[in-house]
PDB file of C-alpha atoms (C1' of nucleotides) in Angstrom:
ATOM      1  CA  MET Q 143     -11.593 -14.039   5.338  1.00 87.00           C
ATOM      2  CA  GLU Q 144     -11.645 -10.331   6.000  1.00 94.00           C
ATOM      3  CA  THR Q 145      -7.931 -10.376   6.619  1.00 97.00           C
ATOM      4  CA  LEU Q 146      -7.335 -11.370   3.022  1.00 98.00           C
ATOM      5  CA  ARG Q 147      -9.624  -8.714   1.659  1.00 97.00           C
ATOM      6  CA  ALA Q 148      -7.774  -6.060   3.605  1.00 98.00           C
ATOM      7  CA  LEU Q 149      -4.355  -7.277   2.511  1.00 98.00           C
ATOM      8  CA  ALA Q 150      -5.344  -7.768  -1.107  1.00 97.00           C
ATOM      9  CA  GLU Q 151      -5.312  -4.049  -1.787  1.00 97.00           C
ATOM     10  CA  PRO Q 152      -1.806  -3.184  -3.019  1.00 97.00           C
ATOM     11  CA  HIS Q 153      -1.440   0.025  -1.043  1.00 98.00           C
ATOM     12  CA  ARG Q 154      -2.598  -1.605   2.149  1.00 98.00           C
ATOM     13  CA  PHE Q 155      -0.157  -4.382   1.485  1.00 98.00           C
ATOM     14  CA  GLN Q 156       2.578  -1.768   1.299  1.00 98.00           C
ATOM     15  CA  ILE Q 157       1.412  -0.119   4.475  1.00 98.00           C
ATOM     16  CA  VAL Q 158       1.522  -3.385   6.349  1.00 97.00           C
ATOM     17  CA  ASP Q 159       4.972  -4.130   5.031  1.00 96.00           C
ATOM     18  CA  LEU Q 160       6.051  -0.692   6.170  1.00 96.00           C
ATOM     19  CA  LEU Q 161       4.662  -1.241   9.631  1.00 97.00           C
ATOM     20  CA  LEU Q 162       6.660  -4.432   9.865  1.00 95.00           C
ATOM     21  CA  GLU Q 163       9.694  -2.243  10.410  1.00 93.00           C
ATOM     22  CA  GLY Q 164       7.986  -0.718  13.400  1.00 93.00           C
ATOM     23  CA  PRO Q 165       5.108   1.516  14.473  1.00 95.00           C
ATOM     24  CA  ARG Q 166       4.735   4.737  12.545  1.00 96.00           C
ATOM     25  CA  PRO Q 167       2.622   7.873  12.485  1.00 97.00           C
ATOM     26  CA  VAL Q 168       0.424   8.492   9.485  1.00 97.00           C
ATOM     27  CA  GLY Q 169       2.571  11.272   8.111  1.00 96.00           C
ATOM     28  CA  ASP Q 170       5.546   8.966   7.811  1.00 96.00           C
ATOM     29  CA  MET Q 171       3.643   6.554   5.660  1.00 97.00           C
ATOM     30  CA  VAL Q 172       2.270   9.364   3.536  1.00 97.00           C
ATOM     31  CA  THR Q 173       5.749  10.499   2.593  1.00 96.00           C
ATOM     32  CA  GLN Q 174       7.232   7.023   2.314  1.00 96.00           C
ATOM     33  CA  LEU Q 175       4.485   5.726   0.076  1.00 96.00           C
ATOM     34  CA  GLY Q 176       3.803   8.858  -1.908  1.00 95.00           C
ATOM     35  CA  LEU Q 177       0.086   8.629  -1.268  1.00 97.00           C
ATOM     36  CA  ARG Q 178      -2.235  11.391  -0.154  1.00 97.00           C
ATOM     37  CA  GLN Q 179      -2.977  11.658   3.504  1.00 97.00           C
ATOM     38  CA  PRO Q 180      -6.728  11.032   3.351  1.00 97.00           C
ATOM     39  CA  GLN Q 181      -6.148   7.904   1.346  1.00 97.00           C
ATOM     40  CA  VAL Q 182      -3.657   6.563   3.842  1.00 98.00           C
ATOM     41  CA  SER Q 183      -6.047   7.300   6.677  1.00 98.00           C
ATOM     42  CA  LYS Q 184      -8.790   5.433   4.873  1.00 98.00           C
ATOM     43  CA  HIS Q 185      -6.595   2.438   4.276  1.00 98.00           C
ATOM     44  CA  LEU Q 186      -5.557   2.457   7.894  1.00 98.00           C
ATOM     45  CA  ARG Q 187      -9.202   2.495   8.830  1.00 98.00           C
ATOM     46  CA  VAL Q 188      -9.806  -0.633   6.822  1.00 98.00           C
ATOM     47  CA  LEU Q 189      -6.761  -2.313   8.300  1.00 98.00           C
ATOM     48  CA  SER Q 190      -7.898  -1.311  11.747  1.00 97.00           C
ATOM     49  CA  ASP Q 191     -11.402  -2.649  11.220  1.00 97.00           C
ATOM     50  CA  ALA Q 192      -9.872  -5.868   9.998  1.00 97.00           C
ATOM     51  CA  GLY Q 193      -7.880  -6.084  13.216  1.00 97.00           C
ATOM     52  CA  LEU Q 194      -4.542  -5.893  11.476  1.00 97.00           C
ATOM     53  CA  VAL Q 195      -3.352  -2.696  13.134  1.00 97.00           C
ATOM     54  CA  ASP Q 196      -4.111  -0.596  16.151  1.00 95.00           C
ATOM     55  CA  VAL Q 197      -3.579   3.014  17.035  1.00 96.00           C
ATOM     56  CA  ARG Q 198      -1.894   4.836  19.819  1.00 95.00           C
ATOM     57  CA  VAL Q 199      -2.617   8.505  20.246  1.00 94.00           C
ATOM     58  CA  ASP Q 200       0.366  10.792  20.637  1.00 93.00           C
ATOM     59  CA  ALA Q 201      -0.628  14.441  20.672  1.00 90.00           C
ATOM     60  CA  GLN Q 202      -1.983  15.197  17.213  1.00 91.00           C
ATOM     61  CA  ARG Q 203      -0.306  12.163  15.792  1.00 96.00           C
ATOM     62  CA  ARG Q 204      -1.636   8.640  15.647  1.00 97.00           C
ATOM     63  CA  ILE Q 205       0.950   5.916  15.850  1.00 97.00           C
ATOM     64  CA  TYR Q 206      -0.109   2.801  14.027  1.00 97.00           C
ATOM     65  CA  ALA Q 207       1.303  -0.615  14.791  1.00 96.00           C
ATOM     66  CA  LEU Q 208       0.724  -4.136  13.574  1.00 96.00           C
ATOM     67  CA  ARG Q 209      -1.425  -6.474  15.612  1.00 95.00           C
ATOM     68  CA  PRO Q 210      -0.158 -10.049  15.610  1.00 94.00           C
ATOM     69  CA  MET Q 211      -3.379 -12.010  15.950  1.00 94.00           C
ATOM     70  CA  ARG Q 212      -4.718 -11.826  12.410  1.00 96.00           C
ATOM     71  CA  PHE Q 213      -1.354 -12.728  10.978  1.00 96.00           C
ATOM     72  CA  GLN Q 214      -1.182 -15.644  13.328  1.00 95.00           C
ATOM     73  CA  GLU Q 215      -4.607 -16.780  12.194  1.00 95.00           C
ATOM     74  CA  LEU Q 216      -3.501 -16.496   8.617  1.00 96.00           C
ATOM     75  CA  GLU Q 217      -0.556 -18.726   9.284  1.00 94.00           C
ATOM     76  CA  VAL Q 218      -2.724 -21.291  11.006  1.00 94.00           C
ATOM     77  CA  TRP Q 219      -4.954 -21.376   7.962  1.00 96.00           C
ATOM     78  CA  LEU Q 220      -1.995 -21.626   5.665  1.00 95.00           C
ATOM     79  CA  GLU Q 221      -0.562 -24.529   7.603  1.00 93.00           C
ATOM     80  CA  LYS Q 222      -3.290 -26.749   6.258  1.00 93.00           C
ATOM     81  CA  TYR Q 223      -1.808 -26.198   2.841  1.00 92.00           C
ATOM     82  CA  ARG Q 224       1.697 -27.129   3.803  1.00 89.00           C
ATOM     83  CA  ARG Q 225       1.140 -30.744   2.919  1.00 85.00           C
ATOM     84  CA  LEU Q 226       0.767 -29.549  -0.639  1.00 81.00           C
ATOM     85  CA  TRP Q 227       4.500 -29.263  -1.019  1.00 78.00           C
ATOM     86  CA  GLU Q 228       5.556 -31.615   1.686  1.00 77.00           C
ATOM     87  CA  GLY Q 229       4.992 -34.622  -0.521  1.00 66.00           C
ATOM     88  CA  ASN Q 230       2.413 -37.376  -0.283  1.00 57.00           C
ATOM     89  CA  PHE Q 231      -0.313 -35.257  -1.723  1.00 56.00           C
ATOM     90  CA  GLN Q 232      -2.142 -35.208  -5.049  1.00 54.00           C
ATOM     91  CA  ARG Q 233      -2.017 -38.995  -4.777  1.00 51.00           C
ATOM     92  CA  LEU Q 234      -5.798 -38.736  -4.793  1.00 50.00           C
ATOM     93  CA  ASP Q 235      -5.446 -37.564  -8.340  1.00 49.00           C
ATOM     94  CA  ALA Q 236      -4.342 -40.985  -9.520  1.00 48.00           C
ATOM     95  CA  LEU Q 237      -7.004 -42.513  -7.310  1.00 47.00           C
ATOM     96  CA  LEU Q 238      -9.847 -40.652  -8.950  1.00 45.00           C
ATOM     97  CA  ASP Q 239      -8.347 -41.564 -12.262  1.00 46.00           C
ATOM     98  CA  GLU Q 240      -8.571 -45.263 -11.512  1.00 44.00           C
ATOM     99  CA  MET Q 241     -12.155 -45.004 -10.346  1.00 45.00           C
ATOM    100  CA  LYS Q 242     -13.114 -43.343 -13.579  1.00 42.00           C
ATOM    101  CA  THR Q 243     -11.401 -45.782 -15.926  1.00 43.00           C
ATOM    102  CA  ASP Q 244     -12.819 -48.644 -13.908  1.00 39.00           C
ATOM    103  CA  GLU Q 245     -16.327 -47.406 -14.499  1.00 41.00           C
ATOM    104  CA  LYS Q 246     -15.672 -47.052 -18.169  1.00 38.00           C
ATOM    105  CA  LYS Q 247     -14.215 -50.546 -18.527  1.00 37.00           C
ATOM    106  CA  HIS Q 248     -16.635 -52.623 -16.498  1.00 34.00           C
ATOM    107  CA  GLY Q 249     -19.392 -50.179 -15.643  1.00 32.00           C
ATOM    108  CA  ARG Q 250     -20.404 -49.615 -11.993  1.00 30.00           C
ATOM    109  CA  THR Q 251     -17.746 -51.530 -10.215  1.00 30.00           C
ATOM    110  CA  LYS Q 252     -18.697 -50.279  -6.782  1.00 31.00           C
ATOM    111  CA  ARG Q 253     -21.680 -51.310  -4.674  1.00 25.00           C
TER     112      ARG Q 253
ATOM    113  CA  MET W 283       0.157  -9.766  -4.445  1.00 87.00           C
ATOM    114  CA  GLU W 284      -2.130 -11.351  -6.994  1.00 94.00           C
ATOM    115  CA  THR W 285      -2.409 -14.440  -4.834  1.00 97.00           C
ATOM    116  CA  LEU W 286      -4.134 -12.423  -2.160  1.00 98.00           C
ATOM    117  CA  ARG W 287      -6.523 -10.792  -4.566  1.00 98.00           C
ATOM    118  CA  ALA W 288      -7.574 -14.167  -5.869  1.00 98.00           C
ATOM    119  CA  LEU W 289      -8.063 -15.629  -2.414  1.00 98.00           C
ATOM    120  CA  ALA W 290      -9.872 -12.604  -1.039  1.00 97.00           C
ATOM    121  CA  GLU W 291     -13.047 -13.441  -2.902  1.00 98.00           C
ATOM    122  CA  PRO W 292     -15.167 -15.599  -0.544  1.00 97.00           C
ATOM    123  CA  HIS W 293     -16.302 -18.098  -3.153  1.00 98.00           C
ATOM    124  CA  ARG W 294     -12.813 -18.581  -4.470  1.00 98.00           C
ATOM    125  CA  PHE W 295     -11.673 -19.078  -0.911  1.00 98.00           C
ATOM    126  CA  GLN W 296     -14.245 -21.839  -0.598  1.00 98.00           C
ATOM    127  CA  ILE W 297     -13.157 -23.406  -3.852  1.00 98.00           C
ATOM    128  CA  VAL W 298      -9.563 -23.516  -2.719  1.00 98.00           C
ATOM    129  CA  ASP W 299     -10.565 -25.010   0.580  1.00 96.00           C
ATOM    130  CA  LEU W 300     -12.536 -27.630  -1.312  1.00 97.00           C
ATOM    131  CA  LEU W 301      -9.595 -28.469  -3.514  1.00 97.00           C
ATOM    132  CA  LEU W 302      -7.505 -29.010  -0.433  1.00 95.00           C
ATOM    133  CA  GLU W 303      -9.340 -32.295  -0.023  1.00 93.00           C
ATOM    134  CA  GLY W 304      -8.152 -33.317  -3.451  1.00 93.00           C
ATOM    135  CA  PRO W 305      -8.548 -32.576  -7.156  1.00 95.00           C
ATOM    136  CA  ARG W 306     -12.081 -32.230  -8.407  1.00 96.00           C
ATOM    137  CA  PRO W 307     -13.991 -31.676 -11.630  1.00 97.00           C
ATOM    138  CA  VAL W 308     -15.978 -28.483 -11.994  1.00 97.00           C
ATOM    139  CA  GLY W 309     -19.331 -30.187 -11.612  1.00 97.00           C
ATOM    140  CA  ASP W 310     -18.417 -31.436  -8.176  1.00 96.00           C
ATOM    141  CA  MET W 311     -17.700 -27.960  -6.940  1.00 97.00           C
ATOM    142  CA  VAL W 312     -20.859 -26.621  -8.501  1.00 97.00           C
ATOM    143  CA  THR W 313     -22.998 -29.018  -6.473  1.00 96.00           C
ATOM    144  CA  GLN W 314     -20.923 -28.791  -3.319  1.00 96.00           C
ATOM    145  CA  LEU W 315     -20.897 -25.005  -3.255  1.00 96.00           C
ATOM    146  CA  GLY W 316     -24.368 -24.385  -4.619  1.00 95.00           C
ATOM    147  CA  LEU W 317     -23.076 -21.943  -7.190  1.00 97.00           C
ATOM    148  CA  ARG W 318     -23.898 -21.827 -10.870  1.00 97.00           C
ATOM    149  CA  GLN W 319     -21.575 -23.515 -13.242  1.00 97.00           C
ATOM    150  CA  PRO W 320     -20.470 -20.442 -15.234  1.00 97.00           C
ATOM    151  CA  GLN W 321     -19.603 -18.644 -12.047  1.00 98.00           C
ATOM    152  CA  VAL W 322     -17.481 -21.518 -10.813  1.00 98.00           C
ATOM    153  CA  SER W 323     -15.701 -21.684 -14.149  1.00 98.00           C
ATOM    154  CA  LYS W 324     -14.964 -17.989 -13.983  1.00 98.00           C
ATOM    155  CA  HIS W 325     -13.601 -18.230 -10.475  1.00 98.00           C
ATOM    156  CA  LEU W 326     -11.452 -21.138 -11.527  1.00 98.00           C
ATOM    157  CA  ARG W 327     -10.157 -19.021 -14.357  1.00 98.00           C
ATOM    158  CA  VAL W 328      -9.066 -16.367 -11.939  1.00 98.00           C
ATOM    159  CA  LEU W 329      -7.462 -18.925  -9.661  1.00 98.00           C
ATOM    160  CA  SER W 330      -5.728 -20.469 -12.628  1.00 97.00           C
ATOM    161  CA  ASP W 331      -4.411 -17.130 -13.857  1.00 97.00           C
ATOM    162  CA  ALA W 332      -3.142 -16.483 -10.366  1.00 97.00           C
ATOM    163  CA  GLY W 333      -1.270 -19.769 -10.470  1.00 97.00           C
ATOM    164  CA  LEU W 334      -3.197 -21.258  -7.592  1.00 97.00           C
ATOM    165  CA  VAL W 335      -4.686 -24.180  -9.501  1.00 97.00           C
ATOM    166  CA  ASP W 336      -4.098 -26.083 -12.677  1.00 95.00           C
ATOM    167  CA  VAL W 337      -6.273 -28.199 -14.921  1.00 96.00           C
ATOM    168  CA  ARG W 338      -6.079 -31.703 -16.238  1.00 96.00           C
ATOM    169  CA  VAL W 339      -8.350 -32.602 -19.102  1.00 95.00           C
ATOM    170  CA  ASP W 340     -10.354 -35.762 -18.713  1.00 94.00           C
ATOM    171  CA  ALA W 341     -12.784 -36.228 -21.582  1.00 92.00           C
ATOM    172  CA  GLN W 342     -15.366 -33.469 -21.243  1.00 93.00           C
ATOM    173  CA  ARG W 343     -14.385 -32.889 -17.664  1.00 96.00           C
ATOM    174  CA  ARG W 344     -11.638 -30.676 -16.353  1.00 97.00           C
ATOM    175  CA  ILE W 345     -10.038 -31.800 -13.151  1.00 97.00           C
ATOM    176  CA  TYR W 346      -8.761 -28.892 -11.104  1.00 97.00           C
ATOM    177  CA  ALA W 347      -6.036 -29.269  -8.521  1.00 96.00           C
ATOM    178  CA  LEU W 348      -4.128 -26.946  -6.223  1.00 96.00           C
ATOM    179  CA  ARG W 349      -0.657 -25.820  -7.189  1.00 95.00           C
ATOM    180  CA  PRO W 350       1.711 -25.572  -4.257  1.00 94.00           C
ATOM    181  CA  MET W 351       3.978 -22.764  -5.354  1.00 94.00           C
ATOM    182  CA  ARG W 352       1.825 -19.745  -4.646  1.00 96.00           C
ATOM    183  CA  PHE W 353       0.891 -21.073  -1.230  1.00 96.00           C
ATOM    184  CA  GLN W 354       4.520 -21.628  -0.529  1.00 94.00           C
ATOM    185  CA  GLU W 355       5.289 -18.060  -1.537  1.00 95.00           C
ATOM    186  CA  LEU W 356       2.542 -16.857   0.721  1.00 96.00           C
ATOM    187  CA  GLU W 357       4.047 -18.683   3.640  1.00 94.00           C
ATOM    188  CA  VAL W 358       7.464 -17.279   2.927  1.00 94.00           C
ATOM    189  CA  TRP W 359       5.985 -13.806   2.983  1.00 96.00           C
ATOM    190  CA  LEU W 360       4.110 -14.528   6.157  1.00 95.00           C
ATOM    191  CA  GLU W 361       7.215 -15.790   7.890  1.00 93.00           C
ATOM    192  CA  LYS W 362       8.514 -12.246   8.051  1.00 93.00           C
ATOM    193  CA  TYR W 363       5.602 -11.495  10.323  1.00 92.00           C
ATOM    194  CA  ARG W 364       6.214 -14.343  12.679  1.00 89.00           C
ATOM    195  CA  ARG W 365       8.412 -12.227  14.901  1.00 85.00           C
ATOM    196  CA  LEU W 366       5.282 -10.255  15.619  1.00 82.00           C
ATOM    197  CA  TRP W 367       4.101 -12.889  18.020  1.00 78.00           C
ATOM    198  CA  GLU W 368       7.387 -14.495  18.821  1.00 78.00           C
ATOM    199  CA  GLY W 369       8.227 -11.815  21.343  1.00 66.00           C
ATOM    200  CA  ASN W 370      10.897  -9.122  21.174  1.00 57.00           C
ATOM    201  CA  PHE W 371       8.945  -6.969  18.797  1.00 57.00           C
ATOM    202  CA  GLN W 372       7.114  -3.701  19.144  1.00 54.00           C
ATOM    203  CA  ARG W 373      10.016  -2.756  21.348  1.00 51.00           C
ATOM    204  CA  LEU W 374      10.605  -0.069  18.769  1.00 50.00           C
ATOM    205  CA  ASP W 375       7.396   1.423  19.963  1.00 49.00           C
ATOM    206  CA  ALA W 376       8.867   2.388  23.277  1.00 48.00           C
ATOM    207  CA  LEU W 377      11.974   3.505  21.451  1.00 47.00           C
ATOM    208  CA  LEU W 378      10.155   5.977  19.294  1.00 45.00           C
ATOM    209  CA  ASP W 379       8.349   7.144  22.350  1.00 45.00           C
ATOM    210  CA  GLU W 380      11.587   8.022  24.102  1.00 44.00           C
ATOM    211  CA  MET W 381      12.899   9.853  21.090  1.00 44.00           C
ATOM    212  CA  LYS W 382       9.825  11.953  20.989  1.00 41.00           C
ATOM    213  CA  THR W 383       9.740  12.874  24.668  1.00 44.00           C
ATOM    214  CA  ASP W 384      13.465  13.555  24.526  1.00 40.00           C
ATOM    215  CA  GLU W 385      12.929  16.080  21.807  1.00 41.00           C
ATOM    216  CA  LYS W 386      10.208  17.731  23.765  1.00 38.00           C
ATOM    217  CA  LYS W 387      12.232  17.919  26.956  1.00 37.00           C
ATOM    218  CA  HIS W 388      15.609  19.009  25.660  1.00 34.00           C
ATOM    219  CA  GLY W 389      15.111  19.481  21.965  1.00 32.00           C
ATOM    220  CA  ARG W 390      17.378  17.759  19.394  1.00 30.00           C
ATOM    221  CA  THR W 391      19.167  15.253  21.564  1.00 30.00           C
ATOM    222  CA  LYS W 392      20.672  13.351  18.685  1.00 31.00           C
ATOM    223  CA  ARG W 393      23.626  14.265  16.476  1.00 25.00           C
TER     224      ARG W 393
ATOM    225  C1'  DA F 118     -24.673 -37.103 -37.959  1.00 76.29           C
ATOM    226  C1'  DA F 119     -27.313 -35.965 -34.071  1.00 76.29           C
ATOM    227  C1'  DC F 120     -27.657 -35.446 -29.377  1.00 76.29           C
ATOM    228  C1'  DG F 121     -26.249 -35.113 -24.481  1.00 76.29           C
ATOM    229  C1'  DT F 122     -22.938 -33.853 -21.060  1.00 76.29           C
ATOM    230  C1'  DA F 123     -19.399 -30.944 -19.137  1.00 76.29           C
ATOM    231  C1'  DT F 124     -17.246 -26.719 -19.239  1.00 76.29           C
ATOM    232  C1'  DA F 125     -15.950 -22.087 -21.007  1.00 76.29           C
ATOM    233  C1'  DT F 126     -16.934 -17.523 -22.717  1.00 76.29           C
ATOM    234  C1'  DG F 127     -19.451 -13.171 -23.921  1.00 76.29           C
ATOM    235  C1'  DC F 128     -22.458  -9.547 -22.672  1.00 76.29           C
ATOM    236  C1'  DG F 129     -25.271  -6.565 -19.786  1.00 76.29           C
ATOM    237  C1'  DT F 130     -26.120  -4.997 -15.106  1.00 76.29           C
ATOM    238  C1'  DG F 131     -25.634  -3.669 -10.359  1.00 76.29           C
ATOM    239  C1'  DT F 132     -22.647  -3.040  -6.520  1.00 76.29           C
ATOM    240  C1'  DC F 133     -18.791  -1.797  -4.076  1.00 76.29           C
ATOM    241  C1'  DA F 134     -14.667   0.257  -3.138  1.00 76.29           C
ATOM    242  C1'  DA F 135     -10.569   3.306  -4.259  1.00 76.29           C
ATOM    243  C1'  DG F 136      -9.205   7.877  -5.421  1.00 76.29           C
ATOM    244  C1'  DG F 137      -9.715  13.043  -5.301  1.00 76.29           C
ATOM    245  C1'  DA F 138     -10.968  17.336  -3.249  1.00 76.29           C
ATOM    246  C1'  DA F 139     -12.887  19.722   0.404  1.00 76.29           C
ATOM    247  C1'  DT F 140     -13.803  19.963   5.096  1.00 76.29           C
ATOM    248  C1'  DA F 141     -14.209  18.527   9.958  1.00 76.29           C
ATOM    249  C1'  DT F 142     -11.739  17.249  14.195  1.00 76.29           C
ATOM    250  C1'  DT F 143      -8.179  17.117  17.528  1.00 76.29           C
ATOM    251  C1'  DT F 144      -4.361  18.870  19.940  1.00 76.29           C
ATOM    252  C1'  DA F 145      -0.366  21.793  20.396  1.00 76.29           C
ATOM    253  C1'  DA F 146       1.705  26.281  20.247  1.00 76.29           C
ATOM    254  C1'  DA F 147       1.798  31.286  20.197  1.00 76.29           C
TER     255       DA F 147
ATOM    256  C1'  DT A 120      -8.248  32.454  21.727  1.00 76.29           C
ATOM    257  C1'  DT A 121      -6.473  32.453  17.330  1.00 76.29           C
ATOM    258  C1'  DT A 122      -3.351  29.760  14.444  1.00 76.29           C
ATOM    259  C1'  DA A 123      -0.921  25.769  12.822  1.00 76.29           C
ATOM    260  C1'  DA A 124      -0.093  20.789  12.412  1.00 76.29           C
ATOM    261  C1'  DA A 125      -1.697  16.098  12.046  1.00 76.29           C
ATOM    262  C1'  DT A 126      -5.248  13.166  11.012  1.00 76.29           C
ATOM    263  C1'  DA A 127     -10.097  11.699  10.073  1.00 76.29           C
ATOM    264  C1'  DT A 128     -14.357  12.052   7.587  1.00 76.29           C
ATOM    265  C1'  DT A 129     -17.643  13.245   3.851  1.00 76.29           C
ATOM    266  C1'  DC A 130     -19.209  13.521  -0.802  1.00 76.29           C
ATOM    267  C1'  DC A 131     -18.563  12.534  -5.446  1.00 76.29           C
ATOM    268  C1'  DT A 132     -16.982  10.123  -9.473  1.00 76.29           C
ATOM    269  C1'  DT A 133     -15.226   6.256 -11.715  1.00 76.29           C
ATOM    270  C1'  DG A 134     -13.533   1.663 -12.554  1.00 76.29           C
ATOM    271  C1'  DA A 135     -13.447  -3.110 -11.388  1.00 76.29           C
ATOM    272  C1'  DC A 136     -15.681  -7.192 -10.774  1.00 76.29           C
ATOM    273  C1'  DA A 137     -19.170 -10.677  -9.294  1.00 76.29           C
ATOM    274  C1'  DC A 138     -23.401 -12.368 -10.961  1.00 76.29           C
ATOM    275  C1'  DG A 139     -27.042 -13.972 -14.227  1.00 76.29           C
ATOM    276  C1'  DC A 140     -28.284 -15.413 -18.539  1.00 76.29           C
ATOM    277  C1'  DA A 141     -27.452 -16.924 -23.011  1.00 76.29           C
ATOM    278  C1'  DT A 142     -24.442 -19.091 -25.970  1.00 76.29           C
ATOM    279  C1'  DA A 143     -20.204 -21.330 -27.648  1.00 76.29           C
ATOM    280  C1'  DT A 144     -17.014 -25.170 -27.471  1.00 76.29           C
ATOM    281  C1'  DA A 145     -15.293 -29.805 -26.683  1.00 76.29           C
ATOM    282  C1'  DC A 146     -15.899 -34.569 -26.168  1.00 76.29           C
ATOM    283  C1'  DG A 147     -18.383 -38.847 -25.844  1.00 76.29           C
ATOM    284  C1'  DT A 148     -22.339 -41.708 -27.044  1.00 76.29           C
ATOM    285  C1'  DT A 149     -25.831 -43.543 -29.911  1.00 76.29           C
TER     286       DT A 149
END
DNA sequence: AACGTATATGCGTGTCAAGGAATATTTAAA
DNA sequence: TTTAAATATTCCTTGACACGCATATACGTT
């Protein structure tokens, strides 16, 4: 998922977390994050290509803001994993275990 | 977040999605994904180091299974972003806009 | 003990992407 | 129309890492 690749970079992760507080021009992020301007612009480019942010032009400044969709998609994907901690999972573990020991004890028990 | 870095790699993403169907030995994944065994082992190492999976030894085989915690953490993080699509957000956008035009029109309106 | 099976690890290589510095681009202001 | 401010882009270098191949390790079987 391209979303993950974009978010995996620590600085981009920071940028996104910053933008959660609201839309911001590039310069703001530069000072807040202590990065160099070109680097921030590049990261924003990646985030933009990944559909995580969009830009609004305001004179010389570009105001970047988060775009919900990709985050929403991420949550949808993650929902599949919720059953991991909502019990009744990993029961298959024991199941596979039985199948294996069965084979060992009586050889090919199935079919 | 290390979790994201681990998941960002496409093959590891596939592996995790495979493990969602239940714990599996390495060989299974090798055939299912069409990757070479050493590569799968390496990816599993990364996933393991990231806390996303754990191993259970079964004779020569190693049964890998998903570990809930990191996914849970990911969801907690993602929850902060839910307000993005649950309305009443990006209102700050307009707010900043006003501040800016205010300054232009009358200069320093605040304080 | 020897061999086979399943998995892990080490090493060399190529690729890709992040950082740095310089420069281009855009728009406002004088 | 020159200058300044804000941001984007280009080129270069370097480090990380995914892959392939070979090999090591662990365990079971004969």
